[in-house]
Short mmCIF file of C-alpha atoms in Angstrom, two decimals:
data_model
loop_
_atom_site.label_atom_id
_atom_site.label_comp_id
_atom_site.label_asym_id
_atom_site.label_seq_id
_atom_site.Cartn_x
_atom_site.Cartn_y
_atom_site.Cartn_z
CA UNK I 130 85.72 93.80 102.72
CA UNK I 131 86.12 96.52 100.01
CA UNK I 132 82.96 97.91 97.97
CA UNK I 133 83.21 99.16 94.13
CA UNK I 134 83.41 102.33 95.70
CA UNK I 135 86.13 102.62 97.78
CA UNK I 136 88.70 100.19 96.18
CA UNK I 137 91.81 102.03 96.89
CA UNK I 138 94.99 102.67 94.86
CA UNK I 139 96.10 100.10 92.11
CA UNK I 140 99.66 98.81 91.96
CA UNK I 141 100.55 97.05 88.84
CA UNK I 142 103.51 94.12 89.37
CA UNK I 143 104.95 93.72 86.26
CA UNK I 144 105.43 97.81 85.22
CA UNK I 145 108.92 98.93 86.26
CA UNK I 146 108.37 102.19 87.22
CA UNK I 147 107.37 103.22 90.96
CA UNK I 148 106.14 106.00 93.04
CA UNK I 149 107.44 106.92 96.50
CA UNK I 150 104.60 107.03 98.27
CA UNK I 151 103.05 103.99 97.09
CA UNK I 152 103.51 100.92 99.97
CA UNK I 153 103.45 97.78 97.35
CA UNK I 154 106.97 95.69 97.61
CA UNK I 155 109.52 96.46 94.45
CA UNK I 156 109.54 92.54 92.60
CA UNK I 157 112.72 94.01 90.95
CA UNK I 158 114.28 95.24 94.08
CA UNK I 159 117.34 92.87 95.43
CA UNK I 160 117.03 94.18 99.58
CA UNK I 161 116.43 91.95 102.15
CA UNK I 162 112.11 92.14 103.19
CA UNK I 163 111.11 90.95 105.98
CA UNK I 164 107.47 88.95 105.87
CA UNK I 165 105.63 88.57 109.62
CA UNK I 166 102.96 86.33 110.12
CA UNK I 167 99.76 88.22 112.04
CA UNK I 168 98.62 85.37 113.73
CA UNK I 169 99.30 81.68 114.14
CA UNK I 170 97.66 78.92 110.72
CA UNK I 171 97.09 82.18 108.59
CA UNK I 172 98.23 81.41 105.39
CA UNK I 173 97.74 85.03 104.57
CA UNK I 174 101.67 85.90 104.54
CA UNK I 175 102.39 83.36 102.23
CA UNK I 176 99.73 84.59 99.58
CA UNK I 177 100.99 88.05 100.60
CA UNK I 178 104.64 87.09 99.45
CA UNK I 179 103.25 85.04 96.61
CA UNK I 180 102.18 87.90 94.90
CA UNK I 181 105.25 90.00 95.12
CA UNK I 182 107.24 88.05 93.74
CA UNK I 183 108.59 88.78 90.02
CA UNK I 184 107.22 86.73 86.93
CA UNK I 185 110.14 85.51 85.22
CA UNK I 186 110.78 82.13 83.73
CA UNK I 187 113.61 82.11 86.30
CA UNK I 188 112.85 80.15 89.09
CA UNK I 189 112.02 81.20 92.82
CA UNK I 190 113.95 79.11 95.54
CA UNK I 191 111.75 78.43 98.71
CA UNK I 192 113.35 76.87 101.73
CA UNK I 193 111.49 76.06 104.98
CA UNK I 194 112.37 74.27 107.59
CA UNK I 195 109.77 72.12 109.95
CA UNK I 196 108.00 73.98 112.34
CA UNK I 197 107.13 76.31 109.41
CA UNK I 198 105.97 73.53 107.45
CA UNK I 199 103.65 72.10 110.45
CA UNK I 200 102.21 75.65 110.81
CA UNK I 201 102.09 77.47 107.38
CA UNK I 202 101.51 74.31 104.72
CA UNK I 203 103.73 73.59 101.62
CA UNK I 204 103.45 76.01 98.61
CA UNK I 205 101.78 73.65 95.68
CA UNK I 206 104.22 74.91 92.94
CA UNK I 207 101.86 73.83 89.80
CA UNK I 208 99.02 75.57 90.79
CA UNK I 209 101.05 79.20 90.63
CA UNK I 210 100.69 81.16 87.08
CA UNK I 211 104.32 82.70 86.17
CA UNK I 212 106.24 81.65 89.19
CA UNK I 213 108.42 77.92 88.90
CA UNK I 214 109.19 76.86 92.39
CA UNK I 215 112.15 75.30 93.23
CA UNK I 216 111.26 73.80 97.23
CA UNK I 217 113.83 72.71 99.51
CA UNK I 218 112.50 71.39 103.05
CA UNK I 219 115.23 71.00 106.42
CA UNK I 220 114.41 70.78 109.69
CA UNK I 221 116.13 73.60 111.13
CA UNK I 222 116.94 77.18 111.03
CA UNK I 223 120.28 77.39 110.40
CA UNK I 224 119.78 75.43 107.51
CA UNK I 225 117.42 77.25 105.86
CA UNK I 226 119.47 80.44 106.15
CA UNK I 227 122.56 78.62 104.97
CA UNK I 228 120.41 77.53 101.96
CA UNK I 229 119.25 81.37 101.56
CA UNK I 230 122.71 82.54 101.43
CA UNK I 231 123.53 80.30 99.21
CA UNK I 232 120.80 80.70 97.07
CA UNK I 233 120.80 84.70 96.96
CA UNK I 234 124.19 84.67 95.64
CA UNK I 235 123.05 82.94 92.27
CA UNK I 236 122.13 85.05 89.51
CA UNK I 237 119.83 82.40 88.06
CA UNK I 238 117.09 82.66 90.70
CA UNK I 239 114.27 85.46 90.07
CA UNK I 240 113.93 85.44 93.84
CA UNK I 241 114.93 83.90 97.05
CA UNK I 242 111.82 82.80 100.07
CA UNK I 243 112.82 81.58 103.49
CA UNK I 244 110.53 80.40 106.23
CA UNK I 245 111.81 80.48 109.71
CA UNK I 246 109.37 79.37 112.60
CA UNK I 247 109.73 81.79 116.03
CA UNK I 248 113.29 83.78 117.44
CA UNK I 249 115.89 80.54 117.05
CA UNK I 250 119.46 81.92 118.46
CA UNK I 251 120.58 81.91 114.88
CA UNK I 252 118.66 84.41 113.43
CA UNK I 253 120.25 87.02 114.83
CA UNK I 254 121.02 90.64 113.17
CA UNK I 255 124.22 89.86 112.20
CA UNK I 256 122.42 86.67 110.09
CA UNK I 257 119.97 89.10 108.23
CA UNK I 258 122.75 91.60 107.34
CA UNK I 259 124.50 88.85 105.49
CA UNK I 260 121.11 88.21 103.83
CA UNK I 261 120.88 91.32 102.99
CA UNK I 262 124.55 91.97 101.57
CA UNK I 263 124.43 88.62 99.76
CA UNK I 264 120.94 90.11 98.21
CA UNK I 265 122.39 93.56 97.28
CA UNK I 266 125.25 92.53 95.67
CA UNK I 267 123.96 89.85 93.59
CA UNK I 268 120.94 90.94 92.34
CA UNK I 269 118.34 88.44 93.86
CA UNK I 270 115.59 89.93 96.17
CA UNK I 271 114.78 88.05 99.01
CA UNK I 272 112.25 87.24 101.47
CA UNK I 273 112.44 86.04 104.77
CA UNK I 274 109.19 84.84 106.04
CA UNK I 275 108.69 84.72 110.20
CA UNK I 276 105.39 82.69 111.42
CA UNK I 277 105.19 81.99 115.43
CA UNK I 278 104.65 85.08 116.80
CA UNK I 279 108.53 86.88 116.72
CA UNK I 280 109.82 89.98 115.21
CA UNK I 281 113.75 90.36 116.93
CA UNK I 282 116.12 92.57 115.36
CA UNK I 283 116.27 92.50 111.19
CA UNK I 284 118.74 94.37 108.69
CA UNK I 285 115.81 94.22 106.35
CA UNK I 286 115.06 97.18 104.14
CA UNK I 287 111.41 96.55 104.43
CA UNK I 288 109.52 94.61 107.75
CA UNK I 289 105.40 94.01 107.05
CA UNK I 290 103.11 92.24 109.14
CA UNK I 291 100.29 90.34 107.49
CA UNK I 292 97.10 88.86 108.62
CA UNK I 293 93.51 88.13 107.00
CA UNK I 294 90.82 90.31 106.86
CA UNK I 295 87.16 89.06 105.94
CA UNK I 296 86.80 88.03 102.11
CA UNK I 297 85.24 89.86 99.38
CA UNK I 298 81.45 88.82 98.70
CA UNK I 299 81.11 86.34 95.81
CA UNK I 300 79.62 87.83 92.60
CA UNK I 301 77.38 84.59 92.35
CA UNK I 302 77.42 83.04 95.55
CA UNK I 303 76.72 85.00 98.94
CA UNK I 304 77.12 81.98 100.79
CA UNK I 305 80.40 81.27 99.53
CA UNK I 306 83.55 83.08 100.24
CA UNK I 307 85.02 85.62 97.41
CA UNK I 308 88.79 87.07 97.06
CA UNK I 309 90.44 87.20 99.78
CA UNK I 310 91.41 90.69 101.37
CA UNK I 311 94.85 90.75 103.91
CA UNK I 312 95.74 93.64 105.90
CA UNK I 313 99.43 94.70 105.41
CA UNK I 314 101.39 96.78 107.86
CA UNK I 315 104.53 98.07 106.89
CA UNK I 316 106.26 98.83 110.28
CA UNK I 317 109.95 99.21 109.42
CA UNK I 318 110.92 100.31 105.56
CA UNK I 319 113.85 102.63 104.72
CA UNK I 320 112.95 105.70 102.46
CA UNK I 321 108.83 104.75 103.20
CA UNK I 322 106.28 105.84 105.62
CA UNK I 323 104.68 103.30 108.06
CA UNK I 324 100.99 102.48 107.44
CA UNK I 325 98.28 99.78 107.45
CA UNK I 326 96.52 98.64 104.76
CA UNK I 327 93.58 96.23 102.94
CA UNK I 328 95.25 94.29 100.30
CA UNK I 329 93.27 92.37 97.74
CA UNK I 330 95.42 90.60 94.79
CA UNK I 331 93.63 90.67 91.34
CA UNK I 332 95.36 87.83 89.65
CA UNK I 333 93.66 88.99 85.83
CA UNK I 334 95.54 91.92 86.30
CA UNK I 335 98.94 91.24 88.08
CA UNK I 336 98.48 93.68 90.70
CA UNK I 337 97.55 94.27 94.01
CA UNK I 338 95.03 96.88 94.97
CA UNK I 339 95.40 98.52 98.38
CA UNK I 340 93.09 100.48 100.74
CA UNK I 341 94.48 102.92 103.47
CA UNK I 342 93.50 101.34 107.07
CA UNK I 343 95.69 104.19 108.99
CA UNK I 344 92.82 106.72 109.67
CA UNK I 345 93.63 108.56 106.54
CA UNK I 346 90.89 107.33 104.34
CA UNK I 347 91.05 106.00 101.31
CA UNK I 348 94.41 105.95 98.64
CA UNK I 349 93.25 108.26 95.87
CA UNK I 350 92.87 106.41 92.48
CA UNK I 351 94.95 107.33 89.76
CA UNK I 352 95.25 105.10 86.99
CA UNK I 353 98.14 106.88 84.69
CA UNK I 354 101.23 104.52 83.80
CA UNK I 355 103.16 106.86 86.46
CA UNK I 356 101.02 105.66 89.25
CA UNK I 357 102.08 102.11 89.03
CA UNK I 358 104.31 100.48 90.84
CA UNK I 359 106.29 97.28 90.24
CA UNK I 360 105.12 94.72 92.94
#
């Protein structure tokens, strides 16, 4: 848990400014990003990706294969604030990849998210390269959520591994769970250093808060506008 004295660095999600050493994903960056689940039946990876999506009137295309639905469940769109979902449910990973490619070419979408379970043969480096090229050509951000303890090769610009940590203390009931906290490991990225952070989403401010878990202490707080990055 993160105490009030060491809450880490704030990252405002709606700001268009960026700082090079910020770990947060840029919501407006039109690239492919991977988000791997650290363990089975852990909703942290879904929550993390939802927190990183751009807040826009344009919808988000969310595609799942059957195994991902069984393990991760379905995202309940009406409960989301600032995000409109177009959910597509298919049976096989090849259909997820096809729908993601078609969606990534649609500039009327604010983002595309696909969920694939395991390491099916169709999800190879070539398939992710096609997604990356389509995303960068159209300007539509793409997230690929991978569960089932599978990594494999990927052309993604950033690769994150997300898992749950003990929640924060509830402000009114010590027996109840408080705000969720996730462990986010950036283990591959272009132009960024890898690291591990404890992360929480602050809904009121629409921002992520990072606290380093890489052994170098908490990130220094900086409340200036230039310290905020898109997320």
